[in-house]
XYZ file of C-alpha atoms in Angstrom:
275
model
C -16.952 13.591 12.766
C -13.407 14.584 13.131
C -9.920 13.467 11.644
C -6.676 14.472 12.377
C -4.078 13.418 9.129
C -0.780 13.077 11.067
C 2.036 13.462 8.708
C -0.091 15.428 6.414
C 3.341 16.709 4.831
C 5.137 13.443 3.780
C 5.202 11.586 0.694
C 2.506 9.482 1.424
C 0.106 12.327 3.419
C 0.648 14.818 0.788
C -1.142 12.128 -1.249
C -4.304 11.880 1.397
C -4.129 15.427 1.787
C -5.188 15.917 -1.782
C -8.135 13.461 -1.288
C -9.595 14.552 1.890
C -8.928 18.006 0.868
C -11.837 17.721 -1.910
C -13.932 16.093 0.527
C -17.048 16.967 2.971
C -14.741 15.690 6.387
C -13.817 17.632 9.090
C -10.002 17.707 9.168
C -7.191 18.518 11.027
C -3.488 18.398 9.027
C -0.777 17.912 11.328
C 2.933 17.849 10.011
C 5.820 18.599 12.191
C 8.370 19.249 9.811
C 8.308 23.299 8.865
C 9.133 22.766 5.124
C 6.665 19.787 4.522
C 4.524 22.288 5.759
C 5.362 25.124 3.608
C 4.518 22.211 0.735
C 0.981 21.751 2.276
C 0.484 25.447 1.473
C 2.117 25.955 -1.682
C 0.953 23.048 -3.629
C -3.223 22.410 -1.970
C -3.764 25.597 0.639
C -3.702 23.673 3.091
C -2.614 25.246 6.222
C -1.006 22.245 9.060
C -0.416 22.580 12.271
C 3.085 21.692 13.967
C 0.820 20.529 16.944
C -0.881 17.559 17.667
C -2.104 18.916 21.074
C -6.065 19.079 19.689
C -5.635 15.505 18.659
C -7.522 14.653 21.734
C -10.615 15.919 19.942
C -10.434 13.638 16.895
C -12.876 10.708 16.119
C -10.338 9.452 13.260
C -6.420 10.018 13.799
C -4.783 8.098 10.096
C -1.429 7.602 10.948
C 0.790 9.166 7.256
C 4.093 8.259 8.841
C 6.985 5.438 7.306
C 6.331 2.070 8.934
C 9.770 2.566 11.141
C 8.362 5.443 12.653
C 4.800 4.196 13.210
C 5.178 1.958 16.188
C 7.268 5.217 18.402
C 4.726 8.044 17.096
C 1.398 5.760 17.037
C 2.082 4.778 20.971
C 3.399 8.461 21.838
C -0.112 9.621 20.654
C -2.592 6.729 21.790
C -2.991 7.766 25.524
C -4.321 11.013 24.617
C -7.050 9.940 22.591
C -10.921 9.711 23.425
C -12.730 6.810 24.470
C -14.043 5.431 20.839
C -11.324 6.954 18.749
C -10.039 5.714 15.672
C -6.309 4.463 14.909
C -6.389 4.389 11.060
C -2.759 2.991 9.814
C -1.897 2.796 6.264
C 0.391 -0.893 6.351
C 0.271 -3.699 8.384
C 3.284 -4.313 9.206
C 3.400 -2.802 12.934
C 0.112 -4.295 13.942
C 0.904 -7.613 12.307
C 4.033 -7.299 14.976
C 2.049 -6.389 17.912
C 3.693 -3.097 18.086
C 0.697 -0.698 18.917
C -0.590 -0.083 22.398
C -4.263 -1.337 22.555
C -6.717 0.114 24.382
C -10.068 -1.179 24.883
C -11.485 1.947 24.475
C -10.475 3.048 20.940
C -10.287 1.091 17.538
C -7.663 0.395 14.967
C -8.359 0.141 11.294
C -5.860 -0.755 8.317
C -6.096 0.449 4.813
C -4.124 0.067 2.002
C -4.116 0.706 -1.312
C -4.265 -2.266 -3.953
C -2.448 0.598 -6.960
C -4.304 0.335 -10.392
C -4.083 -3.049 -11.850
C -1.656 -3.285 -15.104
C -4.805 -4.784 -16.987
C -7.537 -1.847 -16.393
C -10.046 0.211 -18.545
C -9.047 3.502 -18.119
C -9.117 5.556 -21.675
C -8.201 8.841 -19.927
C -3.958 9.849 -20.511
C -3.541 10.873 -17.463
C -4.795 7.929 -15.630
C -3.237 5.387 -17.840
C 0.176 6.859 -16.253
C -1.350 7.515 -12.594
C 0.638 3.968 -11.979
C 0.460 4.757 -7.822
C -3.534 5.618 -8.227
C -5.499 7.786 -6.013
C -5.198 10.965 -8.326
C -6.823 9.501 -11.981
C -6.368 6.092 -12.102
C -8.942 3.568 -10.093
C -7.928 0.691 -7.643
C -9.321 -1.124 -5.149
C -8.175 -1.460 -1.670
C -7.880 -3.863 1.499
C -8.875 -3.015 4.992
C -8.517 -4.709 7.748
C -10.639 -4.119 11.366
C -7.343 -4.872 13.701
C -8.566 -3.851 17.531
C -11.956 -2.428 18.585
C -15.784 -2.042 17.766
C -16.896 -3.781 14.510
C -19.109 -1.215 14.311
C -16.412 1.140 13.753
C -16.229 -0.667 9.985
C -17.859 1.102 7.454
C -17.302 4.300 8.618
C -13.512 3.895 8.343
C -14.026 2.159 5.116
C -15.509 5.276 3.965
C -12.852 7.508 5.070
C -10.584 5.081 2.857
C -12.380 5.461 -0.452
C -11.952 9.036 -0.686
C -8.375 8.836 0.712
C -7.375 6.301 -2.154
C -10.504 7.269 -4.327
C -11.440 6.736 -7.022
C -12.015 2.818 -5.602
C -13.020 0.357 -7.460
C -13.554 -2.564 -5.113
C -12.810 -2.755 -0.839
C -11.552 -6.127 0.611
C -12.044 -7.171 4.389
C -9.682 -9.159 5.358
C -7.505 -10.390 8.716
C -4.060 -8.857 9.764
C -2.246 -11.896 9.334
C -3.970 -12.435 5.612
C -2.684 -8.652 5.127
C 0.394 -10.121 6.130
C 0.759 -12.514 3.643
C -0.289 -9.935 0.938
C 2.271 -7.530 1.969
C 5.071 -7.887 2.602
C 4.567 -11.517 1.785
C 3.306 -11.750 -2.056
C 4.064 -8.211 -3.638
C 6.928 -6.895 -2.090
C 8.842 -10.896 -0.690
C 7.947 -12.499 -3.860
C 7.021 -9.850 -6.803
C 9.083 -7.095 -6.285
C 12.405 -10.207 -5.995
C 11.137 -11.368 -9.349
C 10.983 -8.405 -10.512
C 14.381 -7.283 -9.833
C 15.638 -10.491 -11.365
C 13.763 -9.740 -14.367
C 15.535 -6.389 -14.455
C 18.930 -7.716 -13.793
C 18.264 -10.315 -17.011
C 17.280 -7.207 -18.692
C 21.064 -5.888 -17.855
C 22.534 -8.633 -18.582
C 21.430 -8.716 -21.961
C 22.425 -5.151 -22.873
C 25.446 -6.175 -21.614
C 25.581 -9.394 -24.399
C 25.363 -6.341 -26.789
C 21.035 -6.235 -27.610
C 19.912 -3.163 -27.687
C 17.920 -1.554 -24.829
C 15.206 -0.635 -26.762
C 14.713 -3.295 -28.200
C 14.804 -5.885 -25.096
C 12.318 -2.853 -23.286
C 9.727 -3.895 -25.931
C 10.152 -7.250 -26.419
C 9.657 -8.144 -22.647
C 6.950 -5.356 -22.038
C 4.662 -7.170 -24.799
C 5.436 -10.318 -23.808
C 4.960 -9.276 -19.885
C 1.465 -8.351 -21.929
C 0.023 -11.060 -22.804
C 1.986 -13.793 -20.530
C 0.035 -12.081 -17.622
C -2.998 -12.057 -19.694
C -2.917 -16.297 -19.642
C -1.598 -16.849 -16.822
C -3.975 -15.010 -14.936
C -7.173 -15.953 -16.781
C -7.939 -12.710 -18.847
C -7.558 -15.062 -22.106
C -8.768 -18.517 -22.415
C -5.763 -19.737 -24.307
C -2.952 -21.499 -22.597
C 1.239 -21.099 -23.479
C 2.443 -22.850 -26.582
C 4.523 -26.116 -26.011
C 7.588 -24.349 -26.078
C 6.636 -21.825 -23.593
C 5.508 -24.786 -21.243
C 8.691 -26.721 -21.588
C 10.868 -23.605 -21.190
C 8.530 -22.546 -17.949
C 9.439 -26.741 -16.968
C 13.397 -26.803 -17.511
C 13.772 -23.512 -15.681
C 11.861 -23.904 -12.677
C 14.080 -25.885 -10.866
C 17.141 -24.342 -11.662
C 15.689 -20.655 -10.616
C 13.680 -22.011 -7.838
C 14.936 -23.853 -4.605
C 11.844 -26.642 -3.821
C 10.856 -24.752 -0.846
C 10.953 -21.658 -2.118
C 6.801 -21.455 -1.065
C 7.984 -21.141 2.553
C 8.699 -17.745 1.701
C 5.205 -17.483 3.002
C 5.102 -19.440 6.426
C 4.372 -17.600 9.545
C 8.119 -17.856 10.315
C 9.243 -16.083 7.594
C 6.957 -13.190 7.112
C 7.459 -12.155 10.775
C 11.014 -12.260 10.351
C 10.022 -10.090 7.170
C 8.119 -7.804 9.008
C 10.724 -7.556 11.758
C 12.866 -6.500 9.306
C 10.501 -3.614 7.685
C 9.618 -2.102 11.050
C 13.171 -2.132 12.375
């Protein structure tokens, strides 16, 4: 079995590159730009080709590239592959869009990582502060079997444990449930809340608290409010909490702020990412 890592010089390749480096796979690295390439050398001896001209050889081609990019690269490279060739993409986004050419001779598989959950077990230093994973730190991930033979599964699954390795868990799910998960839940909704919480963080340093202080008093509480609300504890808020949770709601919250997640929206979403 063969695999070609296209982009095997980027932010997010350099990171695969390190996996599949340590593995037993038959790969090709691929990066086009001279001084990503120089990076490949310097940092895991790993010696890339500017070329993609063998790529025709390849039973697994993961796509490393940003998700604006994907779409114009991915379809550039798709006629030359083999009959029963692998697409492996790392986001939904541009298959969630329709954006790939399908052919009904090769497959395309979607992995992404799930990033090590805030409440985990790891002891070791270093993977308490791997917060992206796939170097210390465990996570699961969530694959998704877009276009192609079924059988094709496992096998890419495979390929995605070491890339993101150490895994904890895989998910199957659809593209349009990958959807929903991202952009839809952690980057629409979390990553806005987020941000607001960090802009009340502001504000407050601005009222004259200290920094510090706010840092630890909402990283503690962040704690243990996750640890109810999502079921690690079998205690519930106290009154107070509930009532304050009850005034603000409506005040921070339009009514329909859950149609965030209709189809409408997260294609617009998605529209937007890929553009």
């Amino acid at each position: 079995m063969k695999i070609t890592l296209f982009g095997a010089g980027g932010k997010m390749g350099q990171r695969l590159t390190r996996n599949l480096k340590k593995s037993n796979f038959n790969v090709d690295y691929v990066e086009l730009n001279q001084k990503n390439r120089e990076t490949l050398w310097s940092s895991f001896h790993v010696e890339a080709t500017e070329s993609a001209q063998n790529i025709n050889e390849s039973d697994f081609v993961i796509l490393a590239v940003p998700d604006t990019l994907l779409a114009q690269i991915g379809n550039s490279l798709i006629p030359s592959f083999k009959p029963g060739a692998t697409v492996f993409v790392l986001d939904p986004a541009v298959a969630y869009a329709n954006k790939l050419q399908l052919r009904n001779d090769i497959n395309i598989f979607i992995s992404h990582p799930c990033h090590p959950p805030v409440i985990n077990d790891e002891v070791d230093e270093k993977a308490k502060y791997d917060f992206f994973g796939g170097v210390y730190a465990k996570q699961p991930i969530v694959n998704c079997m877009y276009h192609g033979d079924d059988s094709i599964y496992p096998v890419a699954e495979s390929i995605a444990k070491v890339m993101y390795g150490p895994v904890t868990r895989s998910h199957r799910v659809s593209v349009e449930h990958f959807a929903l998960l991202e952009p839809g839940l952690v980057e629409t909704i979390s990553s806005t809340f987020l941000v607001s919480i960090k802009e009340a963080m502001d504000h407050l340093v601005a009222q004259g608290i200290d920094g510090k202080c706010i840092h630890d008093f909402l990283m503690g509480h962040l704690n243990i409010q996750i640890a109810v609300i999502f079921g690690y504890l079998d205690i519930q808020f106290s009154d107070a909490a509930n009532k304050a949770v009850e005034n603000a709601r409506n005040k921070l919250l339009k009514e329909s702020w859950m149609d965030i997640l209709s189809k409408k929206e997260i294609e617009e979403s998605v529209k937007q990412i890929i553009s």
